CSV table of C-alpha atoms in Angstrom, one decimal:
chain,number,residue,atom,x,y,z
A,1,MET,CA,0.0,0.0,0.0
A,2,GLU,CA,2.8,2.4,0.9
A,3,ALA,CA,4.5,1.6,-2.5
A,4,VAL,CA,1.3,2.6,-4.3
A,5,ILE,CA,1.1,5.8,-2.4
A,6,ALA,CA,4.8,6.5,-3.2
A,7,VAL,CA,4.2,5.9,-6.9
A,8,VAL,CA,1.2,8.2,-6.9
A,9,ALA,CA,3.1,10.9,-5.1
A,10,LEU,CA,6.0,10.6,-7.6
A,11,LEU,CA,3.6,10.8,-10.5
A,12,PHE,CA,2.0,13.9,-9.0
A,13,VAL,CA,5.3,15.6,-8.5
A,14,LEU,CA,6.4,14.8,-12.1
A,15,LEU,CA,3.1,16.1,-13.5
A,16,THR,CA,3.4,19.3,-11.4
A,17,VAL,CA,7.0,19.8,-12.6
A,18,LEU,CA,6.0,19.3,-16.2
A,19,GLY,CA,3.0,21.7,-15.8
A,20,VAL,CA,5.3,24.4,-14.3
A,21,TYR,CA,7.8,23.9,-17.1
A,22,ALA,CA,5.1,24.1,-19.8
A,23,THR,CA,3.7,27.2,-18.1
A,24,VAL,CA,7.1,28.9,-18.0
A,25,LYS,CA,7.8,28.1,-21.6
A,26,ALA,CA,4.4,29.4,-22.6
A,27,VAL,CA,4.8,32.6,-20.6
A,28,GLY,CA,8.3,33.1,-22.1
A,29,ALA,CA,7.0,32.6,-25.6
A,30,ALA,CA,4.1,35.0,-25.0
A,31,LYS,CA,6.5,37.5,-23.6
A,32,ARG,CA,8.9,37.2,-26.5
A,33,GLY,CA,5.9,37.6,-28.9
A,34,VAL,CA,4.7,40.7,-27.0
A,35,ASP,CA,8.2,42.2,-26.9
A,36,ARG,CA,8.6,41.5,-30.7
A,37,THR,CA,5.3,43.2,-31.4
A,38,ILE,CA,6.1,46.2,-29.2
A,39,GLY,CA,9.5,46.5,-30.8
A,40,GLN,CA,8.0,46.4,-34.3
A,41,ALA,CA,5.4,49.0,-33.4
A,42,ARG,CA,8.1,51.2,-31.8
A,43,ARG,CA,10.3,51.0,-35.0
A,44,THR,CA,7.3,51.7,-37.2
A,45,VAL,CA,6.4,54.8,-35.2
A,46,GLU,CA,10.1,56.0,-35.2
A,47,ASP,CA,10.3,55.5,-38.9
A,48,HIS,CA,7.2,57.6,-39.6
A,49,THR,CA,8.6,60.3,-37.3
A,50,LEU,CA,11.9,60.4,-39.1
A,51,ARG,CA,10.1,60.5,-42.5
A,52,ALA,CA,8.0,63.4,-41.2
A,53,LYS,CA,11.1,65.2,-40.0
A,54,SER,CA,13.0,64.7,-43.2
A,55,PHE,CA,10.1,66.5,-45.1
A,56,ALA,CA,9.0,69.0,-42.5
A,57,GLN,CA,12.4,70.3,-41.1
A,58,PRO,CA,14.7,71.6,-43.8
A,59,GLY,CA,18.4,72.0,-43.1
A,60,PRO,CA,20.8,69.8,-41.0
A,61,VAL,CA,18.1,68.4,-38.8
A,62,GLY,CA,16.0,67.2,-41.7
A,63,GLU,CA,19.0,65.7,-43.4
A,64,ILE,CA,20.0,63.8,-40.3
A,65,ALA,CA,16.5,62.4,-40.1
A,66,GLN,CA,16.8,61.3,-43.7
A,67,LEU,CA,20.2,59.6,-43.0
A,68,ARG,CA,18.8,57.7,-40.1
A,69,LEU,CA,15.8,56.6,-42.1
A,70,GLY,CA,17.9,55.4,-45.0
A,71,LEU,CA,20.3,53.6,-42.6
A,72,ARG,CA,17.6,51.8,-40.7
A,73,THR,CA,15.7,50.8,-43.8
A,74,SER,CA,18.8,49.3,-45.5
A,75,MET,CA,20.0,47.4,-42.4
A,76,ARG,CA,16.5,46.0,-41.6
A,77,ALA,CA,16.0,44.8,-45.3
A,78,THR,CA,19.4,43.1,-45.3
A,79,GLN,CA,18.8,41.5,-42.0
A,80,ASP,CA,15.5,40.1,-43.1
A,81,ALA,CA,16.9,38.8,-46.4
A,82,LEU,CA,19.9,37.1,-44.8
A,83,HIS,CA,17.8,35.5,-42.0
A,84,ALA,CA,15.3,34.2,-44.6
A,85,GLY,CA,18.1,32.9,-46.9
A,86,VAL,CA,20.2,31.2,-44.3
A,87,ALA,CA,17.4,28.8,-43.5
A,88,GLU,CA,17.7,27.3,-47.0
A,89,ASP,CA,21.4,28.1,-47.8
A,90,GLU,CA,23.9,27.4,-45.0
A,91,SER,CA,26.6,29.2,-47.0
A,92,LEU,CA,25.0,32.5,-46.0
A,93,ARG,CA,26.0,31.8,-42.4
A,94,GLU,CA,29.3,33.6,-43.0
A,95,SER,CA,27.5,36.5,-44.7
A,96,LEU,CA,25.2,36.8,-41.7
A,97,GLY,CA,28.2,36.9,-39.4
A,98,LEU,CA,29.7,39.8,-41.4
A,99,PHE,CA,26.4,41.6,-41.3
A,100,GLN,CA,26.3,41.3,-37.5
A,101,ARG,CA,29.7,43.0,-37.4
A,102,LEU,CA,28.4,45.7,-39.7
A,103,SER,CA,25.3,46.1,-37.6
A,104,ALA,CA,27.5,47.1,-34.6
A,105,HIS,CA,28.7,50.1,-36.7
A,106,GLY,CA,25.2,50.8,-37.9
A,107,HIS,CA,23.8,50.9,-34.3
A,108,GLU,CA,26.7,53.2,-33.3
A,109,LEU,CA,26.0,55.5,-36.1
A,110,ASP,CA,22.3,55.5,-35.6
A,111,SER,CA,22.8,56.4,-31.9
A,112,GLU,CA,25.1,59.3,-32.8
A,113,LEU,CA,22.7,60.6,-35.4
A,114,LYS,CA,19.8,60.4,-32.9
A,115,ARG,CA,21.8,62.4,-30.4
A,116,LEU,CA,22.6,65.1,-33.0
A,117,GLU,CA,18.9,65.6,-33.8
A,118,SER,CA,18.7,67.7,-30.6
A,119,GLU,CA,21.9,69.5,-31.1
A,120,PRO,CA,21.3,73.3,-30.7
A,121,ASP,CA,24.4,74.4,-32.6
A,122,ARG,CA,23.2,74.2,-36.2
A,123,ALA,CA,26.5,75.5,-37.6
A,124,LYS,CA,28.5,72.8,-35.8
A,125,LEU,CA,25.9,70.2,-37.0
A,126,ALA,CA,26.3,71.4,-40.6
A,127,GLU,CA,30.1,70.9,-40.3
A,128,ARG,CA,29.6,67.3,-39.2
A,129,LEU,CA,27.2,66.4,-41.9
A,130,PRO,CA,29.7,65.5,-44.7
A,131,SER,CA,31.5,62.9,-42.5
A,132,LEU,CA,28.1,61.5,-41.2
A,133,ARG,CA,26.8,61.2,-44.7
A,134,GLU,CA,30.0,59.4,-45.8
A,135,ARG,CA,29.8,56.9,-42.9
A,136,THR,CA,26.1,56.3,-43.6
A,137,GLU,CA,26.7,55.6,-47.3
A,138,ARG,CA,29.6,53.2,-46.5
A,139,ILE,CA,27.4,51.2,-44.1
A,140,THR,CA,24.3,51.2,-46.3
A,141,GLY,CA,26.5,50.4,-49.4
A,142,SER,CA,27.9,47.3,-47.6
A,143,ALA,CA,24.5,46.2,-46.4
A,144,ASP,CA,23.0,46.6,-49.8
A,145,SER,CA,25.9,44.6,-51.4
A,146,LEU,CA,25.3,41.7,-49.0
A,147,ARG,CA,21.5,41.8,-49.5
A,148,TRP,CA,21.7,41.8,-53.3
A,149,ALA,CA,24.4,39.2,-53.4
A,150,ALA,CA,22.2,36.9,-51.3
A,151,ARG,CA,19.2,37.6,-53.6
A,152,ASP,CA,21.2,36.9,-56.7
A,153,ARG,CA,22.5,33.7,-55.2
A,154,ALA,CA,19.0,32.5,-54.4
A,155,ARG,CA,17.8,33.5,-57.9
A,156,ARG,CA,20.7,31.7,-59.5
A,157,PHE,CA,19.9,28.5,-57.6
A,158,ALA,CA,16.3,28.8,-58.5
A,159,GLU,CA,17.2,29.2,-62.2
A,160,ASP,CA,19.5,26.2,-62.1
A,161,ASP,CA,16.9,24.1,-60.4
A,162,LEU,CA,14.3,25.2,-63.0
A,163,ASP,CA,16.7,24.3,-65.8
A,164,SER,CA,17.3,20.9,-64.4
A,165,LEU,CA,13.6,20.3,-63.8
A,166,SER,CA,12.8,21.4,-67.3
A,167,ALA,CA,15.4,19.0,-68.8
A,168,GLN,CA,14.0,16.1,-66.7
A,169,ILE,CA,10.4,16.9,-67.8
A,170,ASP,CA,11.5,17.1,-71.5
A,171,VAL,CA,13.1,13.6,-71.1
A,172,GLU,CA,10.0,12.2,-69.4
A,173,ALA,CA,7.7,13.8,-72.0
A,174,GLY,CA,9.8,12.2,-74.8
A,175,ALA,CA,9.6,8.8,-73.0
A,176,LEU,CA,5.9,9.1,-72.7
A,177,ARG,CA,5.5,9.8,-76.5
A,178,HIS,CA,8.0,7.1,-77.5
A,179,TRP,CA,6.1,4.4,-79.3
A,180,THR,CA,7.5,2.4,-82.2
A,181,THR,CA,6.5,-0.5,-84.5
A,182,GLU,CA,8.2,-2.8,-82.1
A,183,ASP,CA,5.2,-2.3,-79.7
A,184,THR,CA,2.7,-3.7,-82.3
A,185,PRO,CA,2.7,-7.3,-83.5
A,186,GLN,CA,4.2,-7.8,-87.0
A,187,THR,CA,2.2,-9.6,-89.7
A,188,PRO,CA,4.3,-12.6,-90.9
A,189,GLN,CA,5.3,-12.4,-94.5
A,190,PRO,CA,4.8,-15.6,-96.6
A,191,HIS,CA,7.9,-17.4,-97.7
A,192,PRO,CA,8.3,-17.4,-101.5
A,193,ARG,CA,7.9,-20.7,-103.1
A,194,PRO,CA,10.4,-22.0,-105.7
A,195,GLU,CA,9.3,-21.3,-109.3
A,196,THR,CA,8.4,-24.1,-111.6
A,197,PRO,CA,7.3,-24.1,-115.2
A,198,GLY,CA,3.7,-24.7,-114.0
A,199,THR,CA,3.7,-21.8,-111.6
A,200,ARG,CA,5.2,-19.5,-114.1
A,201,ALA,CA,2.6,-20.4,-116.6
A,202,ALA,CA,-0.1,-19.9,-114.0
A,203,GLN,CA,1.2,-16.5,-113.2
A,204,GLU,CA,1.4,-15.3,-116.9
A,205,PRO,CA,-1.8,-13.7,-118.3
A,206,ALA,CA,-3.9,-16.0,-120.5
A,207,ARG,CA,-3.6,-15.4,-124.2
A,208,PRO,CA,-6.7,-15.2,-126.3
A,209,ALA,CA,-7.9,-18.6,-127.6
A,210,ILE,CA,-9.2,-17.2,-130.9
A,211,ASP,CA,-7.0,-15.4,-133.4
A,212,PRO,CA,-9.0,-12.4,-134.6
A,213,THR,CA,-7.2,-12.5,-137.9
A,214,GLY,CA,-8.3,-16.0,-138.9
A,215,PRO,CA,-11.7,-17.1,-140.5
A,216,ARG,CA,-14.6,-17.2,-138.1
A,217,PRO,CA,-16.3,-20.6,-137.9
A,218,THR,CA,-20.0,-20.8,-138.8
A,219,TYR,CA,-22.6,-22.5,-136.7
A,220,PRO,CA,-25.9,-24.1,-137.9
A,221,TRP,CA,-28.1,-21.7,-135.9
A,222,GLN,CA,-26.6,-18.7,-137.6
A,223,LYS,CA,-28.2,-17.2,-140.7
A,224,LYS,CA,-26.3,-17.5,-143.9
A,225,PRO,CA,-24.4,-14.4,-144.8
A,226,ARG,CA,-26.0,-12.3,-147.5
A,227,PRO,CA,-24.0,-11.9,-150.8
A,228,GLU,CA,-23.4,-8.2,-150.3
A,229,ALA,CA,-22.0,-8.8,-146.9
A,230,SER,CA,-19.3,-11.1,-148.4
A,231,GLY,CA,-18.0,-8.5,-150.7
A,232,MET,CA,-19.7,-9.7,-153.9
């Protein structure tokens, strides 16, 4: 009896532990989902704010907002492209590592640009713009290069697979249409018999039995020819 109680207690403890583990995992997944949603919403709002600043505020402040918007758009597009491609092509793992190193420079530049948005010294800000623009173009150029290389690689693989598939389909279609006379029974041809004088005579056309140039015989039931019909 005590053994049964111990087994029941052990099962209860195991079920409790599994329930707690499943609850923690579910809560963690839900929290990550909420954090991801909040992060996406925050980025969307910030992008719209930067776009509005780039149009509404001329001068250095508007240009800084435009630089931030271009930097964030390029980095996010490259990140999405590499993460989507590495699931199908493991060779992009190295490219993803390079992009993570590039992202560190991108985050640093974005933070610097964000601080300069509230810089009251417009003249000093205008002096910094050329170097900031150059850094932004270098980072976005590298990100764009990685993104388009990954897309070209995926497109090339897709074209190669399509070419191979088309060739296989052409071969299969040709095999389905391949029918010859070997598939149908052949009619046996009769063996030629040796020729004999009798068979040669039988094969030759029959000659007329009455010579049309000779005199015609007369029969008792025919009328006698009239004198004028005989040429007299």
